[in-house]
């Protein structure tokens, strides 16, 4: 998981299953 | 020969912590960059840390106890201390960055302490303990060089282990990747599980 130094977004790399890369908005706890 | 390759880029507080892969012989290593440009490289298989200067012009070697299995290094936002997790013996090694002295060792399990992540203000560490499926909260007092366990959250009811943590900017909420899948949302002051987010899974390789 990588969080930008400024801002609310976290990038999540998931190596299992479909190998998706997600974005997590920490202001809403929403995963995209 | 390389036995595995892992790389991530992570930013924390005042400095960027960049994990890179270096070839120094033997297994792949996780590397963290200190404020002054040093690269701290863990050698999990040989219980050593390498501090690389000037793109390899000189390399210091720090020896940790046999069986420590140092895995991930993070730095406090101040850059004064490094937190080195012991996958081999479950310890968390707290090292004064300037003189490389281990100032405290916390025994958090018998193996599988994966990552210690400092909060944005540096007063809290959340430590992922894989075998016990527990996220451990450590209070950090860098001025006094004192660290103590002050709480924990068991993820055993989910049958999942914590892996790595990021914080919301205010440090009051943490997001913890879980093995084998998912992200836990944690209220840091109370160490309460607020919920989980589904993902399609993370590698089983630690």
PDB file of C-alpha atoms in Angstrom:
ATOM      1  CA  UNK A   1       0.000   0.000   0.000  1.00  0.00           C
ATOM      2  CA  UNK A   2       1.326   3.386  -0.981  1.00  0.00           C
ATOM      3  CA  UNK A   3      -0.002   6.626   0.418  1.00  0.00           C
ATOM      4  CA  UNK A   4       0.638   9.953  -1.176  1.00  0.00           C
ATOM      5  CA  UNK A   5       2.442  12.349   1.109  1.00  0.00           C
ATOM      6  CA  UNK A   6      -0.221  14.971   0.599  1.00  0.00           C
ATOM      7  CA  UNK A   7      -3.841  14.046   0.085  1.00  0.00           C
ATOM      8  CA  UNK A   8      -6.220  11.306   0.976  1.00  0.00           C
ATOM      9  CA  UNK A   9      -5.597   8.642  -1.614  1.00  0.00           C
ATOM     10  CA  UNK A  10      -3.891   5.322  -1.031  1.00  0.00           C
ATOM     11  CA  UNK A  11      -2.914   3.033  -3.865  1.00  0.00           C
ATOM     12  CA  UNK A  12      -3.301  -0.642  -3.056  1.00  0.00           C
ATOM     13  CA  UNK A  13      -1.699  -3.360  -5.145  1.00  0.00           C
ATOM     14  CA  UNK A  14      -3.261  -6.772  -4.737  1.00  0.00           C
ATOM     15  CA  UNK A  15      -1.135  -9.573  -6.047  1.00  0.00           C
ATOM     16  CA  UNK A  16      -3.627 -12.372  -5.624  1.00  0.00           C
ATOM     17  CA  UNK A  17      -6.643 -13.285  -7.699  1.00  0.00           C
ATOM     18  CA  UNK A  18      -7.021 -10.812 -10.502  1.00  0.00           C
ATOM     19  CA  UNK A  19      -4.020  -8.748  -9.484  1.00  0.00           C
ATOM     20  CA  UNK A  20      -5.985  -5.571  -9.175  1.00  0.00           C
ATOM     21  CA  UNK A  21      -4.690  -2.167  -8.230  1.00  0.00           C
ATOM     22  CA  UNK A  22      -7.147  -0.262  -6.091  1.00  0.00           C
ATOM     23  CA  UNK A  23      -7.430   3.306  -4.894  1.00  0.00           C
ATOM     24  CA  UNK A  24      -8.566   3.902  -1.339  1.00  0.00           C
ATOM     25  CA  UNK A  25     -10.043   7.274  -0.455  1.00  0.00           C
ATOM     26  CA  UNK A  26      -9.263   7.805   3.219  1.00  0.00           C
ATOM     27  CA  UNK A  27     -11.744  10.670   3.437  1.00  0.00           C
ATOM     28  CA  UNK A  28     -14.631   8.288   2.756  1.00  0.00           C
ATOM     29  CA  UNK A  29     -13.110   4.817   3.315  1.00  0.00           C
ATOM     30  CA  UNK A  30     -14.218   3.947  -0.198  1.00  0.00           C
ATOM     31  CA  UNK A  31     -12.225   1.498  -2.295  1.00  0.00           C
ATOM     32  CA  UNK A  32     -12.243   1.879  -6.061  1.00  0.00           C
TER      33      UNK A  32
ATOM     34  CA  UNK B   1      20.811 -15.893  -6.324  1.00  0.00           C
ATOM     35  CA  UNK B   2      17.597 -14.080  -5.756  1.00  0.00           C
ATOM     36  CA  UNK B   3      14.968 -16.061  -3.969  1.00  0.00           C
ATOM     37  CA  UNK B   4      12.239 -13.477  -4.151  1.00  0.00           C
ATOM     38  CA  UNK B   5      11.651  -9.964  -5.296  1.00  0.00           C
ATOM     39  CA  UNK B   6       9.561  -7.480  -3.436  1.00  0.00           C
ATOM     40  CA  UNK B   7       9.393  -3.786  -4.020  1.00  0.00           C
ATOM     41  CA  UNK B   8       7.182  -1.015  -2.833  1.00  0.00           C
ATOM     42  CA  UNK B   9       7.359   2.681  -2.464  1.00  0.00           C
ATOM     43  CA  UNK B  10       6.058   4.192   0.698  1.00  0.00           C
ATOM     44  CA  UNK B  11       5.981   7.690   2.035  1.00  0.00           C
ATOM     45  CA  UNK B  12       5.886   8.532   5.704  1.00  0.00           C
ATOM     46  CA  UNK B  13       5.862  11.855   7.482  1.00  0.00           C
ATOM     47  CA  UNK B  14       8.720  14.146   6.598  1.00  0.00           C
ATOM     48  CA  UNK B  15      10.656  11.743   4.479  1.00  0.00           C
ATOM     49  CA  UNK B  16      10.138   9.352   1.711  1.00  0.00           C
ATOM     50  CA  UNK B  17      10.849   5.752   2.520  1.00  0.00           C
ATOM     51  CA  UNK B  18      11.684   4.019  -0.652  1.00  0.00           C
ATOM     52  CA  UNK B  19      11.983   0.299  -0.895  1.00  0.00           C
ATOM     53  CA  UNK B  20      14.304  -0.767  -3.631  1.00  0.00           C
ATOM     54  CA  UNK B  21      15.931  -3.936  -4.681  1.00  0.00           C
ATOM     55  CA  UNK B  22      19.699  -4.138  -4.552  1.00  0.00           C
ATOM     56  CA  UNK B  23      21.877  -7.002  -5.531  1.00  0.00           C
ATOM     57  CA  UNK B  24      24.452  -7.535  -2.823  1.00  0.00           C
ATOM     58  CA  UNK B  25      24.689 -11.264  -3.237  1.00  0.00           C
ATOM     59  CA  UNK B  26      22.372 -13.756  -1.612  1.00  0.00           C
ATOM     60  CA  UNK B  27      18.654 -13.173  -1.300  1.00  0.00           C
ATOM     61  CA  UNK B  28      16.683 -10.122  -2.246  1.00  0.00           C
ATOM     62  CA  UNK B  29      16.595  -7.384   0.336  1.00  0.00           C
ATOM     63  CA  UNK B  30      14.132  -4.735   1.369  1.00  0.00           C
ATOM     64  CA  UNK B  31      15.661  -1.303   1.437  1.00  0.00           C
ATOM     65  CA  UNK B  32      14.619   1.893   3.165  1.00  0.00           C
ATOM     66  CA  UNK B  33      16.100   5.290   2.452  1.00  0.00           C
ATOM     67  CA  UNK B  34      16.978   7.481   5.416  1.00  0.00           C
ATOM     68  CA  UNK B  35      16.715  11.259   5.473  1.00  0.00           C
ATOM     69  CA  UNK B  36      20.327  11.802   4.569  1.00  0.00           C
ATOM     70  CA  UNK B  37      20.311   9.524   1.611  1.00  0.00           C
ATOM     71  CA  UNK B  38      21.555   6.321   3.184  1.00  0.00           C
ATOM     72  CA  UNK B  39      20.000   3.094   2.072  1.00  0.00           C
ATOM     73  CA  UNK B  40      19.262   0.601   4.828  1.00  0.00           C
ATOM     74  CA  UNK B  41      19.111  -2.897   3.419  1.00  0.00           C
ATOM     75  CA  UNK B  42      17.873  -5.870   5.391  1.00  0.00           C
ATOM     76  CA  UNK B  43      19.369  -9.284   4.858  1.00  0.00           C
ATOM     77  CA  UNK B  44      16.751 -11.530   6.374  1.00  0.00           C
ATOM     78  CA  UNK B  45      18.689 -14.713   5.782  1.00  0.00           C
ATOM     79  CA  UNK B  46      21.909 -13.518   7.403  1.00  0.00           C
ATOM     80  CA  UNK B  47      20.502 -11.352  10.250  1.00  0.00           C
ATOM     81  CA  UNK B  48      22.343  -8.291   9.044  1.00  0.00           C
ATOM     82  CA  UNK B  49      21.580  -4.748   8.010  1.00  0.00           C
ATOM     83  CA  UNK B  50      23.627  -2.939   5.432  1.00  0.00           C
ATOM     84  CA  UNK B  51      23.791   0.834   5.359  1.00  0.00           C
ATOM     85  CA  UNK B  52      24.779   1.888   1.897  1.00  0.00           C
ATOM     86  CA  UNK B  53      26.420   5.247   1.230  1.00  0.00           C
ATOM     87  CA  UNK B  54      26.964   7.019  -2.022  1.00  0.00           C
ATOM     88  CA  UNK B  55      25.417   4.427  -4.294  1.00  0.00           C
ATOM     89  CA  UNK B  56      27.563   1.709  -2.833  1.00  0.00           C
ATOM     90  CA  UNK B  57      30.867   3.523  -2.420  1.00  0.00           C
ATOM     91  CA  UNK B  58      30.878   2.360   1.194  1.00  0.00           C
ATOM     92  CA  UNK B  59      28.695  -0.070   3.095  1.00  0.00           C
ATOM     93  CA  UNK B  60      28.344  -0.459   6.850  1.00  0.00           C
ATOM     94  CA  UNK B  61      27.235  -3.766   8.299  1.00  0.00           C
ATOM     95  CA  UNK B  62      25.061  -4.049  11.394  1.00  0.00           C
ATOM     96  CA  UNK B  63      24.689  -7.428  13.035  1.00  0.00           C
ATOM     97  CA  UNK B  64      21.419  -8.420  14.661  1.00  0.00           C
ATOM     98  CA  UNK B  65      20.940 -11.474  16.882  1.00  0.00           C
ATOM     99  CA  UNK B  66      20.983 -14.894  15.267  1.00  0.00           C
ATOM    100  CA  UNK B  67      17.539 -15.804  14.049  1.00  0.00           C
ATOM    101  CA  UNK B  68      16.268 -12.221  13.956  1.00  0.00           C
ATOM    102  CA  UNK B  69      15.356 -12.344  10.290  1.00  0.00           C
ATOM    103  CA  UNK B  70      15.185  -8.576   9.694  1.00  0.00           C
ATOM    104  CA  UNK B  71      12.555  -7.867   7.074  1.00  0.00           C
ATOM    105  CA  UNK B  72      11.143  -4.335   6.748  1.00  0.00           C
ATOM    106  CA  UNK B  73      12.781  -1.114   7.908  1.00  0.00           C
ATOM    107  CA  UNK B  74      10.797   2.049   8.493  1.00  0.00           C
ATOM    108  CA  UNK B  75      12.013   5.351   9.920  1.00  0.00           C
ATOM    109  CA  UNK B  76      10.326   7.613  12.423  1.00  0.00           C
ATOM    110  CA  UNK B  77       9.108  10.874  10.857  1.00  0.00           C
ATOM    111  CA  UNK B  78      11.948  12.658  12.655  1.00  0.00           C
ATOM    112  CA  UNK B  79      14.455  10.305  11.068  1.00  0.00           C
ATOM    113  CA  UNK B  80      16.038   9.669  14.450  1.00  0.00           C
ATOM    114  CA  UNK B  81      15.101   6.029  14.787  1.00  0.00           C
ATOM    115  CA  UNK B  82      14.712   3.043  12.526  1.00  0.00           C
ATOM    116  CA  UNK B  83      12.214   0.305  13.174  1.00  0.00           C
ATOM    117  CA  UNK B  84      13.343  -3.092  11.917  1.00  0.00           C
ATOM    118  CA  UNK B  85      10.915  -5.967  12.082  1.00  0.00           C
ATOM    119  CA  UNK B  86      12.084  -9.479  12.850  1.00  0.00           C
ATOM    120  CA  UNK B  87      10.351 -12.108  10.789  1.00  0.00           C
ATOM    121  CA  UNK B  88      12.646 -14.737  12.255  1.00  0.00           C
ATOM    122  CA  UNK B  89      12.275 -14.171  15.982  1.00  0.00           C
ATOM    123  CA  UNK B  90       9.258 -11.882  16.244  1.00  0.00           C
ATOM    124  CA  UNK B  91      11.193  -8.963  17.699  1.00  0.00           C
ATOM    125  CA  UNK B  92      11.027  -5.308  16.803  1.00  0.00           C
ATOM    126  CA  UNK B  93      14.459  -3.712  16.805  1.00  0.00           C
ATOM    127  CA  UNK B  94      14.563   0.024  17.454  1.00  0.00           C
ATOM    128  CA  UNK B  95      17.811   1.489  16.201  1.00  0.00           C
ATOM    129  CA  UNK B  96      19.148   4.998  16.734  1.00  0.00           C
ATOM    130  CA  UNK B  97      19.805   6.103  13.193  1.00  0.00           C
ATOM    131  CA  UNK B  98      22.849   8.264  13.838  1.00  0.00           C
ATOM    132  CA  UNK B  99      25.058   5.759  15.646  1.00  0.00           C
ATOM    133  CA  UNK B 100      23.313   2.511  14.621  1.00  0.00           C
ATOM    134  CA  UNK B 101      22.811   1.403  18.220  1.00  0.00           C
ATOM    135  CA  UNK B 102      19.895  -0.854  19.082  1.00  0.00           C
ATOM    136  CA  UNK B 103      18.273   1.206  21.828  1.00  0.00           C
ATOM    137  CA  UNK B 104      15.369  -1.122  22.531  1.00  0.00           C
ATOM    138  CA  UNK B 105      14.085  -4.510  21.462  1.00  0.00           C
ATOM    139  CA  UNK B 106      10.440  -5.392  21.854  1.00  0.00           C
ATOM    140  CA  UNK B 107       9.584  -9.078  21.856  1.00  0.00           C
ATOM    141  CA  UNK B 108       6.226  -9.215  20.134  1.00  0.00           C
ATOM    142  CA  UNK B 109       6.068 -12.887  19.247  1.00  0.00           C
ATOM    143  CA  UNK B 110       8.200 -15.893  18.475  1.00  0.00           C
ATOM    144  CA  UNK B 111       8.293 -15.152  14.744  1.00  0.00           C
ATOM    145  CA  UNK B 112       6.582 -13.185  12.015  1.00  0.00           C
ATOM    146  CA  UNK B 113       6.787  -9.548  13.058  1.00  0.00           C
ATOM    147  CA  UNK B 114       6.344  -8.074   9.612  1.00  0.00           C
ATOM    148  CA  UNK B 115       6.147  -4.270   9.667  1.00  0.00           C
ATOM    149  CA  UNK B 116       6.179  -1.455  12.222  1.00  0.00           C
ATOM    150  CA  UNK B 117       4.574   1.642  10.792  1.00  0.00           C
ATOM    151  CA  UNK B 118       4.971   4.964  12.612  1.00  0.00           C
ATOM    152  CA  UNK B 119       2.045   7.359  12.684  1.00  0.00           C
ATOM    153  CA  UNK B 120       2.417  10.724  10.942  1.00  0.00           C
ATOM    154  CA  UNK B 121       3.365  12.408  14.225  1.00  0.00           C
ATOM    155  CA  UNK B 122       5.645   9.552  15.249  1.00  0.00           C
ATOM    156  CA  UNK B 123       3.996   8.887  18.603  1.00  0.00           C
ATOM    157  CA  UNK B 124       2.438   5.554  17.675  1.00  0.00           C
ATOM    158  CA  UNK B 125       3.641   2.454  15.881  1.00  0.00           C
ATOM    159  CA  UNK B 126       1.298  -0.157  14.527  1.00  0.00           C
ATOM    160  CA  UNK B 127       3.097  -3.461  14.244  1.00  0.00           C
ATOM    161  CA  UNK B 128       1.826  -6.333  12.120  1.00  0.00           C
ATOM    162  CA  UNK B 129       2.330  -9.670  13.866  1.00  0.00           C
ATOM    163  CA  UNK B 130       1.466 -12.358  11.369  1.00  0.00           C
ATOM    164  CA  UNK B 131       1.372 -15.666  13.305  1.00  0.00           C
ATOM    165  CA  UNK B 132      -0.741 -14.287  16.143  1.00  0.00           C
ATOM    166  CA  UNK B 133      -3.001 -12.385  13.697  1.00  0.00           C
ATOM    167  CA  UNK B 134      -2.566  -9.305  15.847  1.00  0.00           C
ATOM    168  CA  UNK B 135      -1.997  -5.638  15.159  1.00  0.00           C
ATOM    169  CA  UNK B 136       0.038  -4.276  18.056  1.00  0.00           C
ATOM    170  CA  UNK B 137       0.004  -0.644  19.132  1.00  0.00           C
ATOM    171  CA  UNK B 138       3.245   0.743  20.500  1.00  0.00           C
ATOM    172  CA  UNK B 139       3.593   4.162  22.117  1.00  0.00           C
ATOM    173  CA  UNK B 140       6.779   5.882  20.981  1.00  0.00           C
ATOM    174  CA  UNK B 141       8.684   8.463  22.974  1.00  0.00           C
ATOM    175  CA  UNK B 142      11.710   9.276  20.891  1.00  0.00           C
ATOM    176  CA  UNK B 143      13.017  11.965  23.218  1.00  0.00           C
ATOM    177  CA  UNK B 144      13.198   9.451  26.071  1.00  0.00           C
ATOM    178  CA  UNK B 145      14.018   6.586  23.756  1.00  0.00           C
ATOM    179  CA  UNK B 146      11.190   4.583  25.217  1.00  0.00           C
ATOM    180  CA  UNK B 147       8.727   2.386  23.399  1.00  0.00           C
ATOM    181  CA  UNK B 148       6.005   0.327  25.034  1.00  0.00           C
ATOM    182  CA  UNK B 149       3.078  -1.826  23.975  1.00  0.00           C
ATOM    183  CA  UNK B 150      -0.139  -0.017  24.846  1.00  0.00           C
ATOM    184  CA  UNK B 151      -2.788  -1.935  22.949  1.00  0.00           C
ATOM    185  CA  UNK B 152      -3.622  -4.476  20.313  1.00  0.00           C
ATOM    186  CA  UNK B 153      -6.304  -5.635  17.966  1.00  0.00           C
ATOM    187  CA  UNK B 154      -6.792  -9.326  17.295  1.00  0.00           C
ATOM    188  CA  UNK B 155      -7.788 -10.132  13.758  1.00  0.00           C
ATOM    189  CA  UNK B 156      -8.134 -13.811  14.585  1.00  0.00           C
ATOM    190  CA  UNK B 157     -11.947 -13.596  14.466  1.00  0.00           C
ATOM    191  CA  UNK B 158     -11.512 -12.756  10.794  1.00  0.00           C
ATOM    192  CA  UNK B 159      -8.951 -15.563  10.395  1.00  0.00           C
ATOM    193  CA  UNK B 160      -6.669 -12.999   8.791  1.00  0.00           C
ATOM    194  CA  UNK B 161      -3.247 -11.588   9.580  1.00  0.00           C
ATOM    195  CA  UNK B 162      -2.130  -7.973   9.347  1.00  0.00           C
ATOM    196  CA  UNK B 163       0.554  -7.274   6.785  1.00  0.00           C
ATOM    197  CA  UNK B 164       1.198  -3.559   6.219  1.00  0.00           C
ATOM    198  CA  UNK B 165      -0.342  -0.310   7.449  1.00  0.00           C
ATOM    199  CA  UNK B 166      -0.991   3.162   6.134  1.00  0.00           C
ATOM    200  CA  UNK B 167      -2.554   6.003   8.118  1.00  0.00           C
ATOM    201  CA  UNK B 168      -5.030   8.686   7.356  1.00  0.00           C
ATOM    202  CA  UNK B 169      -3.297  12.055   7.463  1.00  0.00           C
ATOM    203  CA  UNK B 170      -4.512  12.757  11.006  1.00  0.00           C
ATOM    204  CA  UNK B 171      -3.144   9.434  12.244  1.00  0.00           C
ATOM    205  CA  UNK B 172      -6.396   8.489  13.919  1.00  0.00           C
ATOM    206  CA  UNK B 173      -7.400   5.910  11.355  1.00  0.00           C
ATOM    207  CA  UNK B 174      -5.292   3.150   9.868  1.00  0.00           C
ATOM    208  CA  UNK B 175      -5.761   0.894   6.906  1.00  0.00           C
ATOM    209  CA  UNK B 176      -4.149  -2.499   7.264  1.00  0.00           C
ATOM    210  CA  UNK B 177      -3.718  -4.955   4.448  1.00  0.00           C
ATOM    211  CA  UNK B 178      -4.703  -8.455   5.435  1.00  0.00           C
ATOM    212  CA  UNK B 179      -3.484 -11.849   4.461  1.00  0.00           C
ATOM    213  CA  UNK B 180      -4.934 -13.582   2.566  1.00  0.00           C
ATOM    214  CA  UNK B 181      -7.193 -10.738   1.453  1.00  0.00           C
ATOM    215  CA  UNK B 182      -8.883  -7.524   2.420  1.00  0.00           C
ATOM    216  CA  UNK B 183      -8.118  -4.291   4.208  1.00  0.00           C
ATOM    217  CA  UNK B 184      -8.990  -3.612   7.833  1.00  0.00           C
ATOM    218  CA  UNK B 185     -10.110  -0.136   8.854  1.00  0.00           C
ATOM    219  CA  UNK B 186      -8.876   0.571  12.366  1.00  0.00           C
ATOM    220  CA  UNK B 187      -9.612   3.367  14.817  1.00  0.00           C
ATOM    221  CA  UNK B 188      -6.138   3.958  16.172  1.00  0.00           C
ATOM    222  CA  UNK B 189      -6.966   5.672  19.506  1.00  0.00           C
ATOM    223  CA  UNK B 190      -9.218   2.793  20.587  1.00  0.00           C
ATOM    224  CA  UNK B 191      -7.743   0.005  18.431  1.00  0.00           C
ATOM    225  CA  UNK B 192     -11.234  -0.860  17.286  1.00  0.00           C
ATOM    226  CA  UNK B 193     -11.982  -2.605  14.038  1.00  0.00           C
ATOM    227  CA  UNK B 194     -14.354  -0.294  12.180  1.00  0.00           C
ATOM    228  CA  UNK B 195     -14.804  -2.502   9.164  1.00  0.00           C
ATOM    229  CA  UNK B 196     -13.139  -4.308   6.330  1.00  0.00           C
ATOM    230  CA  UNK B 197     -12.827  -3.703   2.633  1.00  0.00           C
ATOM    231  CA  UNK B 198     -12.692  -6.631   0.216  1.00  0.00           C
ATOM    232  CA  UNK B 199      -9.781  -7.088  -2.131  1.00  0.00           C
ATOM    233  CA  UNK B 200      -8.891  -9.971  -4.349  1.00  0.00           C
ATOM    234  CA  UNK B 201      -6.004 -10.990  -2.170  1.00  0.00           C
ATOM    235  CA  UNK B 202      -2.373 -10.437  -1.433  1.00  0.00           C
ATOM    236  CA  UNK B 203       0.620 -12.614  -2.023  1.00  0.00           C
ATOM    237  CA  UNK B 204       1.250 -15.231   0.624  1.00  0.00           C
ATOM    238  CA  UNK B 205       4.952 -14.465   0.411  1.00  0.00           C
ATOM    239  CA  UNK B 206       5.963 -12.385   3.413  1.00  0.00           C
TER     240      UNK B 206
END
